[in-house]
mmCIF file of C-alpha atoms in Angstrom:
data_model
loop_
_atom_site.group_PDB
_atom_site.id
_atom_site.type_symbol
_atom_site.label_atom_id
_atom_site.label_comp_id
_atom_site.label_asym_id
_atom_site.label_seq_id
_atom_site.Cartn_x
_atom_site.Cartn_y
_atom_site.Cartn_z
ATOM 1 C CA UNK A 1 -25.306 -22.288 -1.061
ATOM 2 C CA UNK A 2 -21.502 -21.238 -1.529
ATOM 3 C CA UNK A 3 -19.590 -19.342 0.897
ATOM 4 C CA UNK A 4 -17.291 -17.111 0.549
ATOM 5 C CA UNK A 5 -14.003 -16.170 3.683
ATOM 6 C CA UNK A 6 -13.539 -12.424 2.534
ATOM 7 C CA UNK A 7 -10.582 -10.278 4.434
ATOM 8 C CA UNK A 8 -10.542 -6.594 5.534
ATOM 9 C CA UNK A 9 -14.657 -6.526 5.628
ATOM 10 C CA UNK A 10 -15.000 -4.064 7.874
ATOM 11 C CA UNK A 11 -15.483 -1.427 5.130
ATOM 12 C CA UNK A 12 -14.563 -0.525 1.404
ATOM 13 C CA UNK A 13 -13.718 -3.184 -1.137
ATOM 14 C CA UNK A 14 -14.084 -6.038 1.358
ATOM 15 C CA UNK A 15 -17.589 -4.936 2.909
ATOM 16 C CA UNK A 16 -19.236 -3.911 -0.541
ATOM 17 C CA UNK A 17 -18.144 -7.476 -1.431
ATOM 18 C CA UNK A 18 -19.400 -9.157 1.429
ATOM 19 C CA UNK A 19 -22.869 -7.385 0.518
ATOM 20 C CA UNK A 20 -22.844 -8.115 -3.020
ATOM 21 C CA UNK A 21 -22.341 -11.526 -2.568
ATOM 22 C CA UNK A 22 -24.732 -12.246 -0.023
ATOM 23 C CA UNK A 23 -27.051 -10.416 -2.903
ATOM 24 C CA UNK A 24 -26.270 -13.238 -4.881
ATOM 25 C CA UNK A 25 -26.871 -16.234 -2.921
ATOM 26 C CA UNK A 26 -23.450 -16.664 -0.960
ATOM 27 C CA UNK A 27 -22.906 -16.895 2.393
ATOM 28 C CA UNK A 28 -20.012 -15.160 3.869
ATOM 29 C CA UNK A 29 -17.257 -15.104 6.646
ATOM 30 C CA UNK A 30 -16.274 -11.403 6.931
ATOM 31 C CA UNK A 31 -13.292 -10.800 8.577
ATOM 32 C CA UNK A 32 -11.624 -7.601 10.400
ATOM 33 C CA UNK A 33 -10.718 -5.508 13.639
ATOM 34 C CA UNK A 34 -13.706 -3.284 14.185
ATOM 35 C CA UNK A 35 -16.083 -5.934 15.751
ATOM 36 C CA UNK A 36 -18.540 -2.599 15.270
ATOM 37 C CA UNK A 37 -18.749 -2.904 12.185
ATOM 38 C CA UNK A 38 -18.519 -6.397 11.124
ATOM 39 C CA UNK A 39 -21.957 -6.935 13.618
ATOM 40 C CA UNK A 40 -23.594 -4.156 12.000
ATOM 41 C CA UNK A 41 -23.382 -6.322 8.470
ATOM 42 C CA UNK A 42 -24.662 -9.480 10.275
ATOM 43 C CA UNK A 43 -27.677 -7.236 11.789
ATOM 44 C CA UNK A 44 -27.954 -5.961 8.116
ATOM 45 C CA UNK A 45 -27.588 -9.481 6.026
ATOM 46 C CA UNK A 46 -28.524 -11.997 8.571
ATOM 47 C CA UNK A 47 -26.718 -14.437 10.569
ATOM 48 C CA UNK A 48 -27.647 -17.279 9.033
ATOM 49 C CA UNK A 49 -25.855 -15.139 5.606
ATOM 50 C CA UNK A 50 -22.926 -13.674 7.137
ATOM 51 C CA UNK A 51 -20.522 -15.246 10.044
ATOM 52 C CA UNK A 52 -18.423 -12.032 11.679
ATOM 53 C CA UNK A 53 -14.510 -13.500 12.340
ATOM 54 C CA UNK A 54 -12.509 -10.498 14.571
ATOM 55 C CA UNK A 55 -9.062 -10.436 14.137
ATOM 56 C CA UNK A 56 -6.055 -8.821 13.350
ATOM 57 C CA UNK A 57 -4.693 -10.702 10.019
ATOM 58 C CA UNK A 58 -1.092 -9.946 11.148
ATOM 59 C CA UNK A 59 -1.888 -12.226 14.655
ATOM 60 C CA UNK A 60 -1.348 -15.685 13.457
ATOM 61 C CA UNK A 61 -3.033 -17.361 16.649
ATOM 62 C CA UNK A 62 -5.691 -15.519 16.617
ATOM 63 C CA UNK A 63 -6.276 -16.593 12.989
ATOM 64 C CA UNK A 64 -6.160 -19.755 13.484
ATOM 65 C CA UNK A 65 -8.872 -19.583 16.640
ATOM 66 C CA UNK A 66 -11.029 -17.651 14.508
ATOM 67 C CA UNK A 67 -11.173 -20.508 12.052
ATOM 68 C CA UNK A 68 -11.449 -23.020 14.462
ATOM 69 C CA UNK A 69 -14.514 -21.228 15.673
ATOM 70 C CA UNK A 70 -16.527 -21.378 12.553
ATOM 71 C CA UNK A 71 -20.112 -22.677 12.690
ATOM 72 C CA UNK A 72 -20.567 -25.490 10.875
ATOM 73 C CA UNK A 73 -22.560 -24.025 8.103
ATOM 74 C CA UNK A 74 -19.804 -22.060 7.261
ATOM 75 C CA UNK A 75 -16.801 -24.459 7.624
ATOM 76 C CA UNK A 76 -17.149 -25.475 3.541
ATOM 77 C CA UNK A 77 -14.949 -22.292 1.805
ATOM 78 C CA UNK A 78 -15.689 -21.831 -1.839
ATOM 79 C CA UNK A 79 -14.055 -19.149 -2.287
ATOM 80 C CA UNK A 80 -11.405 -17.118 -0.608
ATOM 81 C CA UNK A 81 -11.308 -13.256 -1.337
ATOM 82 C CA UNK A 82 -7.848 -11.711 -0.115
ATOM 83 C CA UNK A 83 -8.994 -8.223 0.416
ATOM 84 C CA UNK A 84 -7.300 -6.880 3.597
ATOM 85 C CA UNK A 85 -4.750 -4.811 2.872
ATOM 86 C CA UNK A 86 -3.026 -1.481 3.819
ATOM 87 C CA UNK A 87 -0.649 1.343 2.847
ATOM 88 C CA UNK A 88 0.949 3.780 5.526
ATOM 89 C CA UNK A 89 3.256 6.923 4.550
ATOM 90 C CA UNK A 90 4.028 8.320 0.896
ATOM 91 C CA UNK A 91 7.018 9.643 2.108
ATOM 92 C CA UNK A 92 10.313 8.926 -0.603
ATOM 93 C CA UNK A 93 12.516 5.613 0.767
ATOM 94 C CA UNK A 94 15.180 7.816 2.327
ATOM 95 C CA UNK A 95 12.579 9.077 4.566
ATOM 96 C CA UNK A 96 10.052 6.286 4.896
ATOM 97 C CA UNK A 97 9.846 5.021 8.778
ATOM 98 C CA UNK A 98 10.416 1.160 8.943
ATOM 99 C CA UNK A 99 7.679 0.159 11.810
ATOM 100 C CA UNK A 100 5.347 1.557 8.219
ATOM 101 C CA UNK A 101 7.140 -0.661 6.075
ATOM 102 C CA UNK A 102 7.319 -3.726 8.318
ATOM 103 C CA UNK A 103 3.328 -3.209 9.087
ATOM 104 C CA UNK A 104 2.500 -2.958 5.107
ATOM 105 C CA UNK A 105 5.155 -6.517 4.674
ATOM 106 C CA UNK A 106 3.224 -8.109 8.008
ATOM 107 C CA UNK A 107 -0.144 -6.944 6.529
ATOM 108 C CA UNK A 108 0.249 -7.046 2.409
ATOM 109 C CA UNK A 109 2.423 -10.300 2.233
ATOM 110 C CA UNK A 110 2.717 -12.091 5.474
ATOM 111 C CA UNK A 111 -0.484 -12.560 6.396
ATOM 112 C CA UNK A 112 -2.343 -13.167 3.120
ATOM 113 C CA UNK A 113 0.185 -16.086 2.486
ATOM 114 C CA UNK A 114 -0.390 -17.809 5.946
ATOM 115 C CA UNK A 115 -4.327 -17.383 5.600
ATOM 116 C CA UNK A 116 -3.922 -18.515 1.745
ATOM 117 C CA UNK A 117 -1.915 -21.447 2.720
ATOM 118 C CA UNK A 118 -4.181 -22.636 5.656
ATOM 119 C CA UNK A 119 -7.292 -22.208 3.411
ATOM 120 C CA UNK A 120 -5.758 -24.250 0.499
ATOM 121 C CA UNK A 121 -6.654 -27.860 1.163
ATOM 122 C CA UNK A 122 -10.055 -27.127 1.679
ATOM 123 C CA UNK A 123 -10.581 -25.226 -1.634
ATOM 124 C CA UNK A 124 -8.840 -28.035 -3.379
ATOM 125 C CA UNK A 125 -11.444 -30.468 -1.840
ATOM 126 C CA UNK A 126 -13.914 -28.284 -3.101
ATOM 127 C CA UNK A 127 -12.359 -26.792 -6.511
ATOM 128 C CA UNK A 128 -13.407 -23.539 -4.974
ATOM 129 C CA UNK A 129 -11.864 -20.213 -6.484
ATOM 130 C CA UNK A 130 -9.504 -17.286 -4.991
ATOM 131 C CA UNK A 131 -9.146 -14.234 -5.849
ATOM 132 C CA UNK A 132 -6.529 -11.705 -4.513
ATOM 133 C CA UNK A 133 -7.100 -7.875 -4.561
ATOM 134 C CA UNK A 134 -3.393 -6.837 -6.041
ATOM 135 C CA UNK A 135 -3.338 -3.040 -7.553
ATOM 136 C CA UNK A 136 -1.809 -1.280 -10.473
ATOM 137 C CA UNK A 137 0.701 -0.335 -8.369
ATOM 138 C CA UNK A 138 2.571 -3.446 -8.460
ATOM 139 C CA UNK A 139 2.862 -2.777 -12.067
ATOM 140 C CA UNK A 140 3.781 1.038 -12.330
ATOM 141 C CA UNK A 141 5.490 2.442 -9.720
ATOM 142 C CA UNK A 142 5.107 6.083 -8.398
ATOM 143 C CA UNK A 143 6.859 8.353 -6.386
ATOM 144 C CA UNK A 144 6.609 7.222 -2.207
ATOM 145 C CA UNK A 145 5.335 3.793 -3.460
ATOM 146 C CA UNK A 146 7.910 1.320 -2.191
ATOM 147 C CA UNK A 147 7.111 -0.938 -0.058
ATOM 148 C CA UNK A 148 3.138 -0.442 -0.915
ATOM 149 C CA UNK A 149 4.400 -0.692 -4.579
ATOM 150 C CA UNK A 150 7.011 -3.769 -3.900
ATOM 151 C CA UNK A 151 4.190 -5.702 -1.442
ATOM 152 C CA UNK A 152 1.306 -5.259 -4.575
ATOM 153 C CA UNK A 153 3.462 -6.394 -6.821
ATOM 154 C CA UNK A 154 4.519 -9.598 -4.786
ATOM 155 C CA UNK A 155 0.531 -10.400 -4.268
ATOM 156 C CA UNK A 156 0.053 -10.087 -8.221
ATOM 157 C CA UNK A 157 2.801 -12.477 -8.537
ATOM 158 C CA UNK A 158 2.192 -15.074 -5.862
ATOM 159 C CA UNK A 159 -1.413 -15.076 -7.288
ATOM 160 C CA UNK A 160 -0.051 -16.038 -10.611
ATOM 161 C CA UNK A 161 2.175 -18.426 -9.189
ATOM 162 C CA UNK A 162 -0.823 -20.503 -7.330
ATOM 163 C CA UNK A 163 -2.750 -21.041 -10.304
ATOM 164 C CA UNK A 164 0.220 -22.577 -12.075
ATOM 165 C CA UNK A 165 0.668 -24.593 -8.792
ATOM 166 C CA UNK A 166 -2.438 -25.558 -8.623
ATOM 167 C CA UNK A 167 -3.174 -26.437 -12.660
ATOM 168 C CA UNK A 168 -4.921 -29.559 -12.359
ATOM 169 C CA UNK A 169 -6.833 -29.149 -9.174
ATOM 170 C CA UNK A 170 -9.577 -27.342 -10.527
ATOM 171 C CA UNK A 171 -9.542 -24.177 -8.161
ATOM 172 C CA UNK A 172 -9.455 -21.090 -10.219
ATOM 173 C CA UNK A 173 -6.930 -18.464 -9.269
ATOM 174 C CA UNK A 174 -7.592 -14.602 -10.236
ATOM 175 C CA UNK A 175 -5.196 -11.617 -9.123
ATOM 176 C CA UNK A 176 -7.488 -8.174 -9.716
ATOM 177 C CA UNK A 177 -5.577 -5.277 -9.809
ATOM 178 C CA UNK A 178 -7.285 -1.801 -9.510
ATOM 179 C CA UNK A 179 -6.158 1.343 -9.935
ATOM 180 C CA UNK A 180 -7.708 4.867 -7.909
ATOM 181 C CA UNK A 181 -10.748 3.255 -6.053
ATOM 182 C CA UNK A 182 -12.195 6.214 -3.629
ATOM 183 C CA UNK A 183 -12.785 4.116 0.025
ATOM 184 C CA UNK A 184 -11.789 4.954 3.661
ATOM 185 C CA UNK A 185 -8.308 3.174 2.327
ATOM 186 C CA UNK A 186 -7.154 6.180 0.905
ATOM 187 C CA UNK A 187 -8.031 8.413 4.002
ATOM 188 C CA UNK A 188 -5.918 6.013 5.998
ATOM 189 C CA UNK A 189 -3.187 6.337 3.323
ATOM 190 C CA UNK A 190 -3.385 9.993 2.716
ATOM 191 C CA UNK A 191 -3.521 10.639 6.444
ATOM 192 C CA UNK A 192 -6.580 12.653 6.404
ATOM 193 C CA UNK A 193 -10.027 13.209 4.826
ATOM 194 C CA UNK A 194 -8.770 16.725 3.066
ATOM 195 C CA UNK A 195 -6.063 15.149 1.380
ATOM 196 C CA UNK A 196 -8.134 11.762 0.155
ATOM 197 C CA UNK A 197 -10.724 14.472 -1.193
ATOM 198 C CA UNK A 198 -8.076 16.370 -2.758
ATOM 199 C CA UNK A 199 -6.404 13.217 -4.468
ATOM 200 C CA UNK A 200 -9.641 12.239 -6.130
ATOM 201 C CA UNK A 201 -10.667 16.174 -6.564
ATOM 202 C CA UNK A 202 -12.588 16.004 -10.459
ATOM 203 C CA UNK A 203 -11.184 12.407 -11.742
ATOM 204 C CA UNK A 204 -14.297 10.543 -10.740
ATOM 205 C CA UNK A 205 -12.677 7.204 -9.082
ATOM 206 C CA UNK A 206 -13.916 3.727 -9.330
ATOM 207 C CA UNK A 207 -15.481 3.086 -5.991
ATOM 208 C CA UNK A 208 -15.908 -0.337 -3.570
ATOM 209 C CA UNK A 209 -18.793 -1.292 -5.077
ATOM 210 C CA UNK A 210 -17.557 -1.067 -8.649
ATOM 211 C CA UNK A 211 -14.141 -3.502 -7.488
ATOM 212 C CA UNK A 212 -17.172 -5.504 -5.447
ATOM 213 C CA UNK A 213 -18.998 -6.161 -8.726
ATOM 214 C CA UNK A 214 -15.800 -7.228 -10.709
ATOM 215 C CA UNK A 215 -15.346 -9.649 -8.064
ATOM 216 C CA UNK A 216 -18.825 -10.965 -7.994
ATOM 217 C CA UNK A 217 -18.603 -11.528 -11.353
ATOM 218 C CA UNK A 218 -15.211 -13.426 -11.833
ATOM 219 C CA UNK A 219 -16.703 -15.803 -8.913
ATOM 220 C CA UNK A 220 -19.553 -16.888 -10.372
ATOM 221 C CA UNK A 221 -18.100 -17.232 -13.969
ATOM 222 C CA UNK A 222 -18.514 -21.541 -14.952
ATOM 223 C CA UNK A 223 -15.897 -23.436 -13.287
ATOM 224 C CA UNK A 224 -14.182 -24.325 -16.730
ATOM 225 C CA UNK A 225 -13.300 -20.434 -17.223
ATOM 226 C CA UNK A 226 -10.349 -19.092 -15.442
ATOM 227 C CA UNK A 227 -9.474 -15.044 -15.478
ATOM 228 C CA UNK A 228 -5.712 -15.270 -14.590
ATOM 229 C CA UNK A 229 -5.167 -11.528 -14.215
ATOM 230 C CA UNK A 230 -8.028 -8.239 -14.312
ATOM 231 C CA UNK A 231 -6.349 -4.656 -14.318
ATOM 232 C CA UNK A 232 -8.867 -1.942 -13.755
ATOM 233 C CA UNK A 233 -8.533 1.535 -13.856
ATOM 234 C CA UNK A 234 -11.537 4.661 -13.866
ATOM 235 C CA UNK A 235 -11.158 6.753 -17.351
ATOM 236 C CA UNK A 236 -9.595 9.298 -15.774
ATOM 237 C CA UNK A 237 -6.291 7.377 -15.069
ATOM 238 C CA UNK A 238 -3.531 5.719 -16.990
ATOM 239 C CA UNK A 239 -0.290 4.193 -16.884
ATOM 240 C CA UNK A 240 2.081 6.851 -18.261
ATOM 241 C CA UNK A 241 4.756 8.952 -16.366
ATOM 242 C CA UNK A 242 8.238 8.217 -17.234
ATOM 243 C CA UNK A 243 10.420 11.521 -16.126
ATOM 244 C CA UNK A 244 13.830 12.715 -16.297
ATOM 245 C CA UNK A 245 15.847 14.689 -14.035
ATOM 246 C CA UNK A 246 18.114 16.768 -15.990
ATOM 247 C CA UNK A 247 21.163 19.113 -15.063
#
């Protein structure tokens, strides 16, 4: 059995993956803040399926305790599934408040680099795979993006730039990048319910499980086949929107 150390479990992407790999024979390390929630999947899935690691990924130490603390049966990572993310304010740069920025930098870049880095030798031992939730956004920039924007596009790059670090190793390397996905992320980003349920009013959004299953999928593709890169966006969205401010 293969197991998997997915971030930001505690709901959305990250817990509709943890599910849909246990589904499929994995075992799974779910990781997050709300302890609530993360033993409500192990009382759902089984212990002996799903291991529940509480922490903040922007505290280093207690990262590293957490990992020190697996059980033994779930010491052996396969796979590493950089999900925990976060995006606070859409307010223009000139307005932005930093302590947002610096959280989004701490949360989007810092951490997923530390936890990637400690993780590494072990997937090399064990060819295993990662694959890093980027978005669309580090592609096409919008209006209030910025550092959201400039932290997504740094993931999708710094994916990139591990599998050409690590050609040779056999660990595959995958950056997926949705676009609208409906979860509790978007009430956090939004800043309320209404205005989540207004952003997706009538465009019928991907949802977690649909991200979850594009996941599942790229992990248990043979080990000889690599998928560098995955945009994915629901019908109802696309990449145009050049403007021009005129006189």
């Amino acid at each position: 059995m293969k197991t998997a150390f997915v971030t930001g479990a505690t709901a959305g992407i990250g817990e509709a993956t943890v599910r849909a790999l246990v589904a499929n024979g994995w075992r799974c390390v779910a990781t997050g803040r709300r302890k609530e929630r993360l033993d409500a999947l192990v009382r759902e899935l089984g212990d002996d399926k799903v291991h529940p690691a509480v922490f903040d990924v922007r505290d280093d130490a207690a990262m590293d305790e957490a990992l020190a603390r697996l059980p033994e049966a779930f010491r052996a990572i396969d796979l590493l599934v950089n999900n925990a993310g976060l995006a606070q304010g859409l307010s223009p740069a000139q307005d932005a408040d930093l302590d947002d920025w610096q959280t989004m930098i701490d949360t989007n870049v810092t951490a997923m680099v530390r936890l990637t880095r400690k993780l590494l030798p072990g997937l090399i031992a064990r060819k295993g795979a990662i694959i890093t939730l980027g978005s669309v956004a580090g592609s096409y920039v919008y209006p209030g993006g910025n550092v959201y924007a400039g932290s997504k596009a740094f993931a999708n790059h710094f994916t990139l730039a591990l599998r050409a670090d690590l050609h040779g190793t056999g660990v595959r390397v995958t950056s997926i990048e949705p676009g609208m996905v409906e979860t509790e992320f978007t009430v956090v980003r939004t800043g309320s319910q209404q205005a989540s349920d207004d952003l997706y009013r009538g465009t019928d959004p991907m949802t977690g499980e649909d991200i979850a299953n594009t996941i599942l999928w790229v992990a248990q593709l043979p080990p000889h086949l690599n998928i560098n890169r995955l945009e994915l966006m629901p019908v109802s969205q696309d990449f145009a929107g050049f403007r021009v401010a005129r006189a």
